[in-house]
Coordinates of C-alpha atoms and ligand atoms in Angstrom, one line a residue:
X1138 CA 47.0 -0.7 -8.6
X1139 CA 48.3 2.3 -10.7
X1140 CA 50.7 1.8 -13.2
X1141 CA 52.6 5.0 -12.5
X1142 CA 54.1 6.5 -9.1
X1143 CA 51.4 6.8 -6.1
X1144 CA 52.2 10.4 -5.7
X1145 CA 51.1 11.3 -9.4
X1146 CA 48.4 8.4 -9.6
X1147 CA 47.0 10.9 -7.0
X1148 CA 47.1 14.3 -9.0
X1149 CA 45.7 12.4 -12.0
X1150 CA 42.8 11.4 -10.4
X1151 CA 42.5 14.6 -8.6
X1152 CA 42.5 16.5 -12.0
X1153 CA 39.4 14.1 -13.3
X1154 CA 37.6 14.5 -10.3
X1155 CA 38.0 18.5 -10.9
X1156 CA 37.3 18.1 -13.9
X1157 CA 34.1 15.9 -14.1
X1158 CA 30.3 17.6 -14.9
X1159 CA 29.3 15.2 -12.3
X1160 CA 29.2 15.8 -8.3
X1161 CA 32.1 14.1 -6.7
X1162 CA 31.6 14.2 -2.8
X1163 CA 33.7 12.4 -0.4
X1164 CA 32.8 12.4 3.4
X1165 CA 34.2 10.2 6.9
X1166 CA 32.0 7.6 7.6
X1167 CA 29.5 9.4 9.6
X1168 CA 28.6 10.9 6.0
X1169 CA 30.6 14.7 6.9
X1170 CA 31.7 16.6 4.1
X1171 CA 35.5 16.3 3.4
X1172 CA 35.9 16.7 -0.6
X1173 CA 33.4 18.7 -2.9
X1174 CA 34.3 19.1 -6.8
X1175 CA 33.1 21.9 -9.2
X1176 CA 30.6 19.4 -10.5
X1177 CA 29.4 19.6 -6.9
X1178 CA 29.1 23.1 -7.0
X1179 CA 27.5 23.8 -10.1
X1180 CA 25.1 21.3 -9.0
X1181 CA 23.7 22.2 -5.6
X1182 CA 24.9 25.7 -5.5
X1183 CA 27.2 25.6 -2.2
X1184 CA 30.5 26.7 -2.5
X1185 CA 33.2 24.1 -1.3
X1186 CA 33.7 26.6 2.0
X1187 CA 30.2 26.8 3.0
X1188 CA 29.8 22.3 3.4
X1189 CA 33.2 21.6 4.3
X1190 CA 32.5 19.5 7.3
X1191 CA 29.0 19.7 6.9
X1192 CA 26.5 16.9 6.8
X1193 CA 26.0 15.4 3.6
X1194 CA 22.4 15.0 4.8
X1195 CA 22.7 18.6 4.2
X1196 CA 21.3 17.7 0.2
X1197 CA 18.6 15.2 0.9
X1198 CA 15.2 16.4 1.7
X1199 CA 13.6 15.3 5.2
X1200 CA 11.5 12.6 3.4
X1201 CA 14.5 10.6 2.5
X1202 CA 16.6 11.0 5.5
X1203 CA 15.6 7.6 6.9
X1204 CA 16.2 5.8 4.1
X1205 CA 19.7 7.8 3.5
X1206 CA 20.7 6.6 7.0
X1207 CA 20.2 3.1 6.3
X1208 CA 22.4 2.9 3.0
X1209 CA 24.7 4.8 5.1
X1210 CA 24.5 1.9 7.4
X1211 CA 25.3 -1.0 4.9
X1212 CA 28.0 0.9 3.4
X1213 CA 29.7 1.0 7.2
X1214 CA 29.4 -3.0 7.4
X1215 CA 30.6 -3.4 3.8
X1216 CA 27.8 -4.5 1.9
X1217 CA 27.3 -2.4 -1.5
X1218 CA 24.5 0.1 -2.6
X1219 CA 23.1 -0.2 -6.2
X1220 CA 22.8 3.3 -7.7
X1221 CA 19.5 5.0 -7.3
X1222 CA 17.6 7.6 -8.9
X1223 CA 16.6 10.7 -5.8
X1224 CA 15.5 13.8 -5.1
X1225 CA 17.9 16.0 -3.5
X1226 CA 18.0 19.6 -2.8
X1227 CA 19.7 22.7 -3.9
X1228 CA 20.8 25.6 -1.7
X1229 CA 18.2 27.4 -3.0
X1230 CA 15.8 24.9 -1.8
X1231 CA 14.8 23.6 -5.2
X1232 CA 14.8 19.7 -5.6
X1233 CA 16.8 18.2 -8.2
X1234 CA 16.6 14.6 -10.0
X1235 CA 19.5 12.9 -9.3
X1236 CA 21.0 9.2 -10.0
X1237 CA 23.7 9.0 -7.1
X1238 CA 26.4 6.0 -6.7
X1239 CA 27.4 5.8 -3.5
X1240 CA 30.5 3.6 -2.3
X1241 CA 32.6 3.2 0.4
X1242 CA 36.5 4.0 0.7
X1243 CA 38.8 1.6 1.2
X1244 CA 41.2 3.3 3.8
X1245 CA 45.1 1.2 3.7
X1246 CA 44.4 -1.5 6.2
X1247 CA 41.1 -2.6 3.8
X1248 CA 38.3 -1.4 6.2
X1249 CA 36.0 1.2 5.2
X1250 CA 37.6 5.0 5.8
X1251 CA 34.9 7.1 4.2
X1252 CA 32.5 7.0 1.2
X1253 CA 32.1 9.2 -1.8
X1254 CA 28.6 10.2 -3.5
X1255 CA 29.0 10.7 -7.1
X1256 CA 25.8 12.5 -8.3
X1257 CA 24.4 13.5 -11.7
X1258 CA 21.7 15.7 -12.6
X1259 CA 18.9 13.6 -14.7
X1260 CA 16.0 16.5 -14.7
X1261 CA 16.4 17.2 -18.4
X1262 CA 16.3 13.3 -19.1
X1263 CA 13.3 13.4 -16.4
X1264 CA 11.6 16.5 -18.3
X1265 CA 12.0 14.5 -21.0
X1266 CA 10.3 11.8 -20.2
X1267 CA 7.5 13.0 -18.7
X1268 CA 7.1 15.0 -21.9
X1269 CA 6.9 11.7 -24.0
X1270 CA 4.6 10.5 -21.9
X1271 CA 2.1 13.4 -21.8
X1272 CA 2.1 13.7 -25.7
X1273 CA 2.0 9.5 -25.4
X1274 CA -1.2 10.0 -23.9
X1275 CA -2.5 12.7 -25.9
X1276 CA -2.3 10.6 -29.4
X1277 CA -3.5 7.4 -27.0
X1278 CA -6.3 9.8 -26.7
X1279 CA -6.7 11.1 -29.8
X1280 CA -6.7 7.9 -31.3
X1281 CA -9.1 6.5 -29.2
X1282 CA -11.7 8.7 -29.3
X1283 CA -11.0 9.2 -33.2
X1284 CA -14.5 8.9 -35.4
X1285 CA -12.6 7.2 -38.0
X1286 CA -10.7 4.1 -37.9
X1287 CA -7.0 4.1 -37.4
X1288 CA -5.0 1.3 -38.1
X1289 CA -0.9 0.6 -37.9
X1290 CA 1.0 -1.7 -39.8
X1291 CA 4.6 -2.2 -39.4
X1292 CA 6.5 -2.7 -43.2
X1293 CA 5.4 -6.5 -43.6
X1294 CA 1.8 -5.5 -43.6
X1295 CA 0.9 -6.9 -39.8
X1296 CA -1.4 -5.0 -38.0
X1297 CA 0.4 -3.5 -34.9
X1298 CA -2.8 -1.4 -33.2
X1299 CA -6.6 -1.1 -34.0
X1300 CA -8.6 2.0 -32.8
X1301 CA -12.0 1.2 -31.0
X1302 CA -13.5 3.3 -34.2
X1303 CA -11.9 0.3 -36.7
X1304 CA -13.1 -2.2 -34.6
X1305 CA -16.7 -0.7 -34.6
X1306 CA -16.0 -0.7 -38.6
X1307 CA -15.2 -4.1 -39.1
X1308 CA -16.5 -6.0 -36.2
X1309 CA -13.5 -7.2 -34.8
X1310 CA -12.1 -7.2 -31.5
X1311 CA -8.0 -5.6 -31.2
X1312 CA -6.9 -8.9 -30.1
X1313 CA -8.3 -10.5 -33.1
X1314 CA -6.0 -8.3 -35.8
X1315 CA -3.0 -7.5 -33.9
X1316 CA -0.4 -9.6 -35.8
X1317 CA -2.6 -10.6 -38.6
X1318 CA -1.9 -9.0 -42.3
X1319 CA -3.9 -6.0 -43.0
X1320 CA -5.1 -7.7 -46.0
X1321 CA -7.8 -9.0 -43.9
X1322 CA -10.1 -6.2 -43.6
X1323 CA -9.8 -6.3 -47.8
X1324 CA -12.0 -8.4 -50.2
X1325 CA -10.6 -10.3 -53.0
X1326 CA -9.0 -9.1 -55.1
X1327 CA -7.0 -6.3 -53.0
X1328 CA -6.8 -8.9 -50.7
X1329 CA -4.0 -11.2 -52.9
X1330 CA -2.8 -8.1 -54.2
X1331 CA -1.8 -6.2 -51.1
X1332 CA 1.3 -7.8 -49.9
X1333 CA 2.8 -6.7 -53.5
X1334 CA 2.1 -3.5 -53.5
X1335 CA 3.5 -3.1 -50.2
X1336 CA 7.0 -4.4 -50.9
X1337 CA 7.1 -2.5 -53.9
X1338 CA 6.5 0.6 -52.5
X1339 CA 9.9 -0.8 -50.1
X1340 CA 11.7 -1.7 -52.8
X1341 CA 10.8 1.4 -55.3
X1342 CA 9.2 3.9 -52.6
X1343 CA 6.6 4.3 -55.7
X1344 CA 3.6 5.3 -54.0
X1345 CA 0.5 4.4 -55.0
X1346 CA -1.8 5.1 -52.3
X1347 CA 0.6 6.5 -49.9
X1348 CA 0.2 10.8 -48.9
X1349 CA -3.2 10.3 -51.6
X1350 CA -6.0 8.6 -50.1
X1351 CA -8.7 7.3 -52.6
X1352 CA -11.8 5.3 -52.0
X1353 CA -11.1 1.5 -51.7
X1354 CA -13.4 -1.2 -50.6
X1355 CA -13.1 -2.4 -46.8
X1356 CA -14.4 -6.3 -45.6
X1357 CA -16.1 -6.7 -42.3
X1358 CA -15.6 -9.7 -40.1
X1359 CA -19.6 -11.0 -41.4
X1360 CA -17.6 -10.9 -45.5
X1361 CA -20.0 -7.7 -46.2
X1362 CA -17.9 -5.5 -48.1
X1363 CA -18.2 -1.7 -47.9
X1364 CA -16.7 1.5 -49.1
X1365 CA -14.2 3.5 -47.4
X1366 CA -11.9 6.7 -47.6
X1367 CA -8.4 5.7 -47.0
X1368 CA -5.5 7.7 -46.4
X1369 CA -2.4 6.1 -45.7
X1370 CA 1.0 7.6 -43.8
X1371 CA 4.5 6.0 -43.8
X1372 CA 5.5 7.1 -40.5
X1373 CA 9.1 8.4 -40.3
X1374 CA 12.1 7.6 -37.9
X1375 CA 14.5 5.9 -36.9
X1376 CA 14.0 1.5 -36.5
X1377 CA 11.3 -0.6 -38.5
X1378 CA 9.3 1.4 -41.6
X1379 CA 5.1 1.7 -40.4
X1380 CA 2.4 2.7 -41.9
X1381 CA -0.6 4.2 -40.4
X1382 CA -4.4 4.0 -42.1
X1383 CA -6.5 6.4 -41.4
X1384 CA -10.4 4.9 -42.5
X1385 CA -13.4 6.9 -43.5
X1386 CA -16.6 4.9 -43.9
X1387 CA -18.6 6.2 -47.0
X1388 CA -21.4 3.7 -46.7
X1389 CA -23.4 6.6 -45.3
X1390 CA -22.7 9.0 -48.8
X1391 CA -22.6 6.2 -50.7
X1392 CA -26.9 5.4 -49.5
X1393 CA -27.8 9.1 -49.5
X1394 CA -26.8 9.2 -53.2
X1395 CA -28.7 6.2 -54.2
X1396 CA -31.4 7.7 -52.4
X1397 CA -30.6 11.2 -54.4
X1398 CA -30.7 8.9 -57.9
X1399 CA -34.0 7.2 -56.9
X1400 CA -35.3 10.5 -56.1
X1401 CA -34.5 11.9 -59.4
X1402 CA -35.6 9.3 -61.4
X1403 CA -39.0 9.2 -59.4
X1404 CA -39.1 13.2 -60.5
X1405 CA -38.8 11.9 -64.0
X1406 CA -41.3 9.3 -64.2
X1407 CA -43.8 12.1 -62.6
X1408 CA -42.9 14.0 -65.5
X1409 CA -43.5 11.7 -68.0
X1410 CA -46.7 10.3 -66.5
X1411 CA -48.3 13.8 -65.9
X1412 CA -47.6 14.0 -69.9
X1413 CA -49.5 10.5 -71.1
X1414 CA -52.2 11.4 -68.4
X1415 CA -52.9 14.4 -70.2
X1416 CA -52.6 13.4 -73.1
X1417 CA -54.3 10.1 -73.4
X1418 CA -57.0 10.1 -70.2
X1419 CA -59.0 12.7 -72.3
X1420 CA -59.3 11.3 -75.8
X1421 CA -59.5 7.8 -73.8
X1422 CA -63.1 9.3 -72.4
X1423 CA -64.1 10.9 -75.7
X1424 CA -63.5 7.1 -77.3
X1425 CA -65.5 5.6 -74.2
X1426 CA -68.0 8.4 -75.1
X1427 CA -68.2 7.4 -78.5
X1428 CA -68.1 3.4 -78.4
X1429 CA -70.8 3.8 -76.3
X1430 CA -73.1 5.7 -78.6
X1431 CA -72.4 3.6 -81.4
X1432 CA -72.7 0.4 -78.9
X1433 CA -76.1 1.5 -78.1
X1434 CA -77.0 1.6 -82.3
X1435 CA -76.2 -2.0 -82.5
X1436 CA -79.0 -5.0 -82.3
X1437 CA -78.2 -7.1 -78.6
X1438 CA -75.8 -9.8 -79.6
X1439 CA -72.7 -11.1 -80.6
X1440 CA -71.8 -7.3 -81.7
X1441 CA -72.8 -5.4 -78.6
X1442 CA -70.8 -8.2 -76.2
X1443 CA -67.7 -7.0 -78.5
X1444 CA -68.6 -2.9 -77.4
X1445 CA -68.8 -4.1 -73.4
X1446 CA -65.6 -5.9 -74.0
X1447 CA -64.0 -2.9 -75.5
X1448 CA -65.4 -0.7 -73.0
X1449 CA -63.7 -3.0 -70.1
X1450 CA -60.6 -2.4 -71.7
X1451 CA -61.1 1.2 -71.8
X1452 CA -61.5 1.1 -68.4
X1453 CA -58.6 -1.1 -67.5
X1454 CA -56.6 1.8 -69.5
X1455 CA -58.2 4.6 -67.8
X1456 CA -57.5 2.9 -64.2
X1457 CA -53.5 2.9 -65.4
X1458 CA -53.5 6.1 -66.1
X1459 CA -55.1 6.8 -62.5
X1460 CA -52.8 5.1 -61.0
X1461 CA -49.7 6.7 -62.9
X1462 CA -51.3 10.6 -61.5
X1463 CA -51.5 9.7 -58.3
X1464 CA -48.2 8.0 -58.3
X1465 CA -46.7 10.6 -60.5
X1466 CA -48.3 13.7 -58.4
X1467 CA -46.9 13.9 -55.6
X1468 CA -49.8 13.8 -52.7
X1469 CA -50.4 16.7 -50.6
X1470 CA -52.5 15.3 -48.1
X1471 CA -55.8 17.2 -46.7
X1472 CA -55.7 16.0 -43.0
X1473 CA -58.2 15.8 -40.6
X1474 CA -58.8 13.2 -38.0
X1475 CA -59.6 10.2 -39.2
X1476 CA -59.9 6.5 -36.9
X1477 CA -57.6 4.4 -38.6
X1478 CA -59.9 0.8 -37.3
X1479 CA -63.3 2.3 -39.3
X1480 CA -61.1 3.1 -42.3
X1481 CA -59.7 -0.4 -42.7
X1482 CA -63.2 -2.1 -42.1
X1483 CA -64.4 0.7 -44.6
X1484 CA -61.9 0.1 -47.2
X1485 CA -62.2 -4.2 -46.9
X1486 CA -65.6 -3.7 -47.5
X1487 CA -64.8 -2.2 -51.1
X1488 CA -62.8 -5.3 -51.5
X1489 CA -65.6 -7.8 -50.7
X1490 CA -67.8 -6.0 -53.6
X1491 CA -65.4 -7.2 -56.3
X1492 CA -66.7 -11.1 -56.8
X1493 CA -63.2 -12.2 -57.7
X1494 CA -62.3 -11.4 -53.7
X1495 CA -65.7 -13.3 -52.9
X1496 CA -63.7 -16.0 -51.0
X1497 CA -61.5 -13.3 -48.8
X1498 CA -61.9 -12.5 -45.6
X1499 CA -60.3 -9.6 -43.9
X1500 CA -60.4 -9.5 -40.0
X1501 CA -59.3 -6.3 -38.5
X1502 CA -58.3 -6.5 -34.8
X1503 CA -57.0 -4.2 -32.0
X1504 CA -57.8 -1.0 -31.2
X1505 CA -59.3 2.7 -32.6
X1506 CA -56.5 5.1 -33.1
X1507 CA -57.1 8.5 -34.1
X1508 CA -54.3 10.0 -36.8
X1509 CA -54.2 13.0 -38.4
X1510 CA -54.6 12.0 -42.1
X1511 CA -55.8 12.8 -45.5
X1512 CA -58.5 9.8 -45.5
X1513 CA -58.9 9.2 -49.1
X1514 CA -55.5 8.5 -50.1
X1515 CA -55.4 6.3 -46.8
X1516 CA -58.1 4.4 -48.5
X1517 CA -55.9 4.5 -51.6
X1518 CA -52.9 3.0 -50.1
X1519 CA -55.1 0.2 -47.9
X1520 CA -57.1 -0.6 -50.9
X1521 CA -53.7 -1.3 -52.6
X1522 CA -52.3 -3.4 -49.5
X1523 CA -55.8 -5.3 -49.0
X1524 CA -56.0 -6.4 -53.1
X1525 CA -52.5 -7.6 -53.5
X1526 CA -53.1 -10.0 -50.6
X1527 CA -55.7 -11.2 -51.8
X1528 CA -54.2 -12.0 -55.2
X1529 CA -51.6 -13.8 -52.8
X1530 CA -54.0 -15.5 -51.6
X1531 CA -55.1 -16.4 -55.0
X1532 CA -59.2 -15.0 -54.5
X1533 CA -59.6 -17.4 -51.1
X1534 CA -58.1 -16.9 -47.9
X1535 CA -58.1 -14.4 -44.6
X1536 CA -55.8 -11.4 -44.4
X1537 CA -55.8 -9.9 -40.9
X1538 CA -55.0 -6.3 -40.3
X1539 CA -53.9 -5.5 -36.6
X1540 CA -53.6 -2.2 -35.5
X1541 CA -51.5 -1.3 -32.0
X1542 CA -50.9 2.4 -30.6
X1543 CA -48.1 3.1 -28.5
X1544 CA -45.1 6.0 -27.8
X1545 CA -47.4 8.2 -30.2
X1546 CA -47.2 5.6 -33.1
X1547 CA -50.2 4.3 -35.2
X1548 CA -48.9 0.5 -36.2
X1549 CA -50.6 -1.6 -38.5
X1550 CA -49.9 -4.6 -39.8
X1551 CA -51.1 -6.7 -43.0
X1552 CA -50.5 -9.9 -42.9
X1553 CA -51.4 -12.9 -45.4
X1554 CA -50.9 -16.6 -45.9
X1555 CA -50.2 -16.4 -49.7
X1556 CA -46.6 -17.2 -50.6
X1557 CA -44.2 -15.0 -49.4
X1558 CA -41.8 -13.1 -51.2
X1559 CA -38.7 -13.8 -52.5
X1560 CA -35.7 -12.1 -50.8
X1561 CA -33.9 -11.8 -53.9
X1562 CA -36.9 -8.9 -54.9
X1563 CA -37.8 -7.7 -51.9
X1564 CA -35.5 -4.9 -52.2
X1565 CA -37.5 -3.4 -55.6
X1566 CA -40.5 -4.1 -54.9
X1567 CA -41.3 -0.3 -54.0
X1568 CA -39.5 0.6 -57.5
X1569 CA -42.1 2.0 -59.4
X1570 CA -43.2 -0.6 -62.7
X1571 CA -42.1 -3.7 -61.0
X1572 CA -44.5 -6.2 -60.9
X1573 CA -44.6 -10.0 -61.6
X1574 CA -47.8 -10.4 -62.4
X1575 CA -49.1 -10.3 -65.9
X1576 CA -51.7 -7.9 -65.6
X1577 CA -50.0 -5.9 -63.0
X1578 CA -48.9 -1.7 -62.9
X1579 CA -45.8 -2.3 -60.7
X1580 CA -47.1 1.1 -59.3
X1581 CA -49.0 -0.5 -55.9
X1582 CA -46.2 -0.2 -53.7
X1583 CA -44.6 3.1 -55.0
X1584 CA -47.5 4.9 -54.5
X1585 CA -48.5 3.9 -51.0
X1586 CA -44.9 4.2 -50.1
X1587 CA -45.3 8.0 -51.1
X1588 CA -48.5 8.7 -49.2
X1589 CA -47.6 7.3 -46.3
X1590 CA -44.1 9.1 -46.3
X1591 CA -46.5 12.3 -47.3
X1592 CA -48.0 11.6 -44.1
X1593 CA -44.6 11.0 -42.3
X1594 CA -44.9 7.6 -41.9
X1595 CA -43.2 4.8 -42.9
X1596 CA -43.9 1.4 -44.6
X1597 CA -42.2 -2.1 -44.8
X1598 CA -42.9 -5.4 -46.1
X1599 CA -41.5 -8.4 -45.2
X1600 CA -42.1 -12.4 -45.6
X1601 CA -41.8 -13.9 -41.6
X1602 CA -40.4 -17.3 -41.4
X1603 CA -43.6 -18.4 -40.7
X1604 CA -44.5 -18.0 -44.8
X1605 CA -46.8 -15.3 -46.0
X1606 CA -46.3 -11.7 -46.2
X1607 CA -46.1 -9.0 -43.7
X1608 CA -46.5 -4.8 -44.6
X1609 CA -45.8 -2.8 -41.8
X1610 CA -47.0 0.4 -41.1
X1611 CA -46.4 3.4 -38.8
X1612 CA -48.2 6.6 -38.8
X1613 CA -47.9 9.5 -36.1
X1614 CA -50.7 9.6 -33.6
X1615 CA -52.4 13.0 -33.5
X1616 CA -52.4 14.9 -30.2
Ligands
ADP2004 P1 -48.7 -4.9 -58.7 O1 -49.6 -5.3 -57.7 O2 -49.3 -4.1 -59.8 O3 -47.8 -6.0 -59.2 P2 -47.4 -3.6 -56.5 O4 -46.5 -2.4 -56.4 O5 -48.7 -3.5 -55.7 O6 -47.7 -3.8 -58.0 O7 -46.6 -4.9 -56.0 C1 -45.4 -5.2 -56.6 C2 -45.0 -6.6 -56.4 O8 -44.9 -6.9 -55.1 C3 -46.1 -7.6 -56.9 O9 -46.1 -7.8 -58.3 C4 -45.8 -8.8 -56.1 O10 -44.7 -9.5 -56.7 C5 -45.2 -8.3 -54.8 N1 -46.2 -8.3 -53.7 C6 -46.9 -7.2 -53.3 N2 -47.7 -7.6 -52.2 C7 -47.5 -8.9 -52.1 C8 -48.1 -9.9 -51.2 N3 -49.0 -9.6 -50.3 N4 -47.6 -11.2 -51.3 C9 -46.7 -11.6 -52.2 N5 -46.2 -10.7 -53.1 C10 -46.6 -9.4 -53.0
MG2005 MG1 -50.6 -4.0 -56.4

């Protein structure tokens, strides 16, 4: 009930209907126009004259004329209609988004007289949102299909989403992380550390890692830890502070410059051994030479058995400084066909010559494969395989060599019962000087390894868990 006079209750409410930005429309009960504001005007275009008595069904578009007849309906028998959000149409045909109110009149005796429609233009909020969800969809994208990982935390360090590259980083799943501190994909001692540095950046906004990016060290789910590239964002607006971490794996770079290391170092020792080669193979043979002459002066006995001795050593030297060459230069293979079956009998029977191998046996098995290879350093690099089995072995056992072809790959296989090797050196064993025997060059391994990757092959040696040792080998079959 007003608190003033009816008559001016009246104009009030007449002025804020004038005055409103929304549409105010009042109609009889069979929905015909009888009122239409300025707000209704600006809004569909029709000038109060041109709808006065006109169907209010006049502003809905055919598909929602059903549906506008039934709320009109419920309205007539008094039940209420909760606001909606429509499409209605313009005089110039265009369709406009709309949330309309729509309630009945109470005429003086309490029953319904007629019903008002109070409408208000939403398309900019609807604009809007579609907008928002577009570029929504765009980042989802983006950050989806991202290479690197991308991880957000919200300002007590709990993970809040976990691209599909982070996952592939660390090995686990989103719904493992989501909720859990960051400090989780961090090893010790970043790991402890991390919650600090977070709150003091908070507290002091003294940023250490934040807009910078450095190399840090990530932790997969299996505890390996790796190195990574991250750059971290603190992510403006309004509510809760996040952070977003963008991830950038280095282990890749991190390899290929070991790899570039090793490679220089092995361009060193080539160096080095080209230079004792040359300089001590030759006078080596002109001391042989000369031993040897003076050896033959001597009476048979005690003397001469000293000379042979000193002449084995000789050799001994001279077969290190073979060894050093062909490790140190790198091969440039001659290649012509060569079956790689014959070449392995070939080469295990140089082994059974040496009587210290008398009680190996070497049983070569599969089938003649044809490869395009230089066969002497072939020879070299079984030769080298064969005799460090057999010191496995210790002088008595069977090594058996298999060789498979398929998909244009040469395999062969070594294998031995001696006793395995250790994993903790099974990662150096093709650096060039390691050894663990007394009498050993260390240079084996290296040097095989570099003819077969002169022949684009590759080479592997492993101990399977049924004990012994294992070399792998693959060479390209020729067409
Ligand atoms: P060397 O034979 O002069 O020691 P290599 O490069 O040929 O040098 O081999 C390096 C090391 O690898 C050996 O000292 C040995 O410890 C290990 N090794 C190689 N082959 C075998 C094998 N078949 N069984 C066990 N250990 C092996
Ligand atoms: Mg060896």
């Amino acid at each position: 009930m007003p608190f003033i006079p009816n008559d001016q209750a009246a104009r009030i409410l007449a002025s804020i209907v004038e005055s409103s930005d929304d549409a105010i429309i009042g109609t009889d009960l069979d929905g015909r126009i009888l009122t239409w504001n300025d707000g209704a005007t600006r809004l569909y275009g029709y000038p109060p004259a041109d709808v006065q008595g006109a169907s209010i069904g006049l502003l809905i578009p055919p598909e929602g004329l059903g549906e506008h007849a039934r709320v009109l309906e419920q309205l007539r028998t008094g039940s209420r209609v909760a606001p909606r959000e429509t499409t209605h149409v313009a005089r110039d045909g265009s369709g406009l988004e709309v949330s309309v109110s729509i309630s009945a009149i109470a005429g003086a005796s309490g029953h319904v007289a007629g019903l008002s429609f109070i409408a208000r233009d939403i398309s900019a909020r609807k604009r809007g949102e579609a907008a928002l969800r577009v570029s929504d969809q765009l980042w989802r994208s983006v950050v989806e299909s991202a290479v690197d990982g991308i991880v957000v935390i919200d300002a007590r360090g709990r993970i809040e989403s976990f691209n599909p590259a982070a996952q592939r980083l660390f090995g686990y799943a989103e719904g493992d992380v989501i909720g859990e501190n960051v400090s989780i994909l961090m090893p010790a001692p970043y790991r402890q550390e991390h919650d600090g540095y977070l709150s003091r950046y908070l507290r002091e906004g003294q940023a250490r890692i934040i807009g910078i990016g450095r190399e840090v060290q990530g932790q997969r789910r299996d505890g390996t830890v790796f190195p990574l590239h991250l750059s971290v964002g603190d992510i403006p607006g309004e509510g809760e502070r996040k952070f977003t971490g963008i991830l950038h794996d280095l282990s890749g770079r991190v390899r290929m410059e070991q790899l570039a290391r090793e490679q220089a170092a092995m361009a060193r020792v080539g160096e080095m051994a080209a230079v004792i080669a040359h300089e001590v193979k030759n006078p080596l043979a002109g001391v042989r030479g000369a031993i040897q002459v003076i050896g033959t002066r001597l009476p048979s006995g005690k003397d001469a058995a000293v000379v042979t001795e000193i002449i084995a050593r000789i050799d001994a030297l001279s077969r290190l400084m073979e060894d050093l060459l062909l490790f140190a230069r790198p091969p440039q293979p001659k290649t012509a066909p060569v079956e790689i079956k014959a070449l392995v009998g070939a080469t295990a029977g140089l082994l059974s010559g040496d009587p210290a191998f008398r009680d190996v046996h070497v049983e070569v098995e599969g089938v003649a494969v044809q490869v395009d290879a230089d066969a002497g350093l072939l020879k070299i690099v079984f030769l080298n395989l064969l005799i460090n089995a057999a010191h496995a072995v210790q002088g008595s056992g069977t090594i058996r060599v298999s060789i498979a072809a398929h998909d244009n790959v040469c395999g062969i296989v070594l294998a031995d019962s001696g006793p395995g090797i250790p994993s903790e050196i099974l990662d150096k064993l093709f650096t060039p000087f390691f050894t663990t025997k007394a009498r050993g060059t260390g240079l084996g391994l290296p040097t095989a390894k570099r003819i077969i990757e002169a022949h684009s092959g590759t080479i592997g040696i492993d101990s399977p868990p049924g004990g012994g040792t294992r070399v792998t080998i693959q060479l390209p079959i020729a067409r």
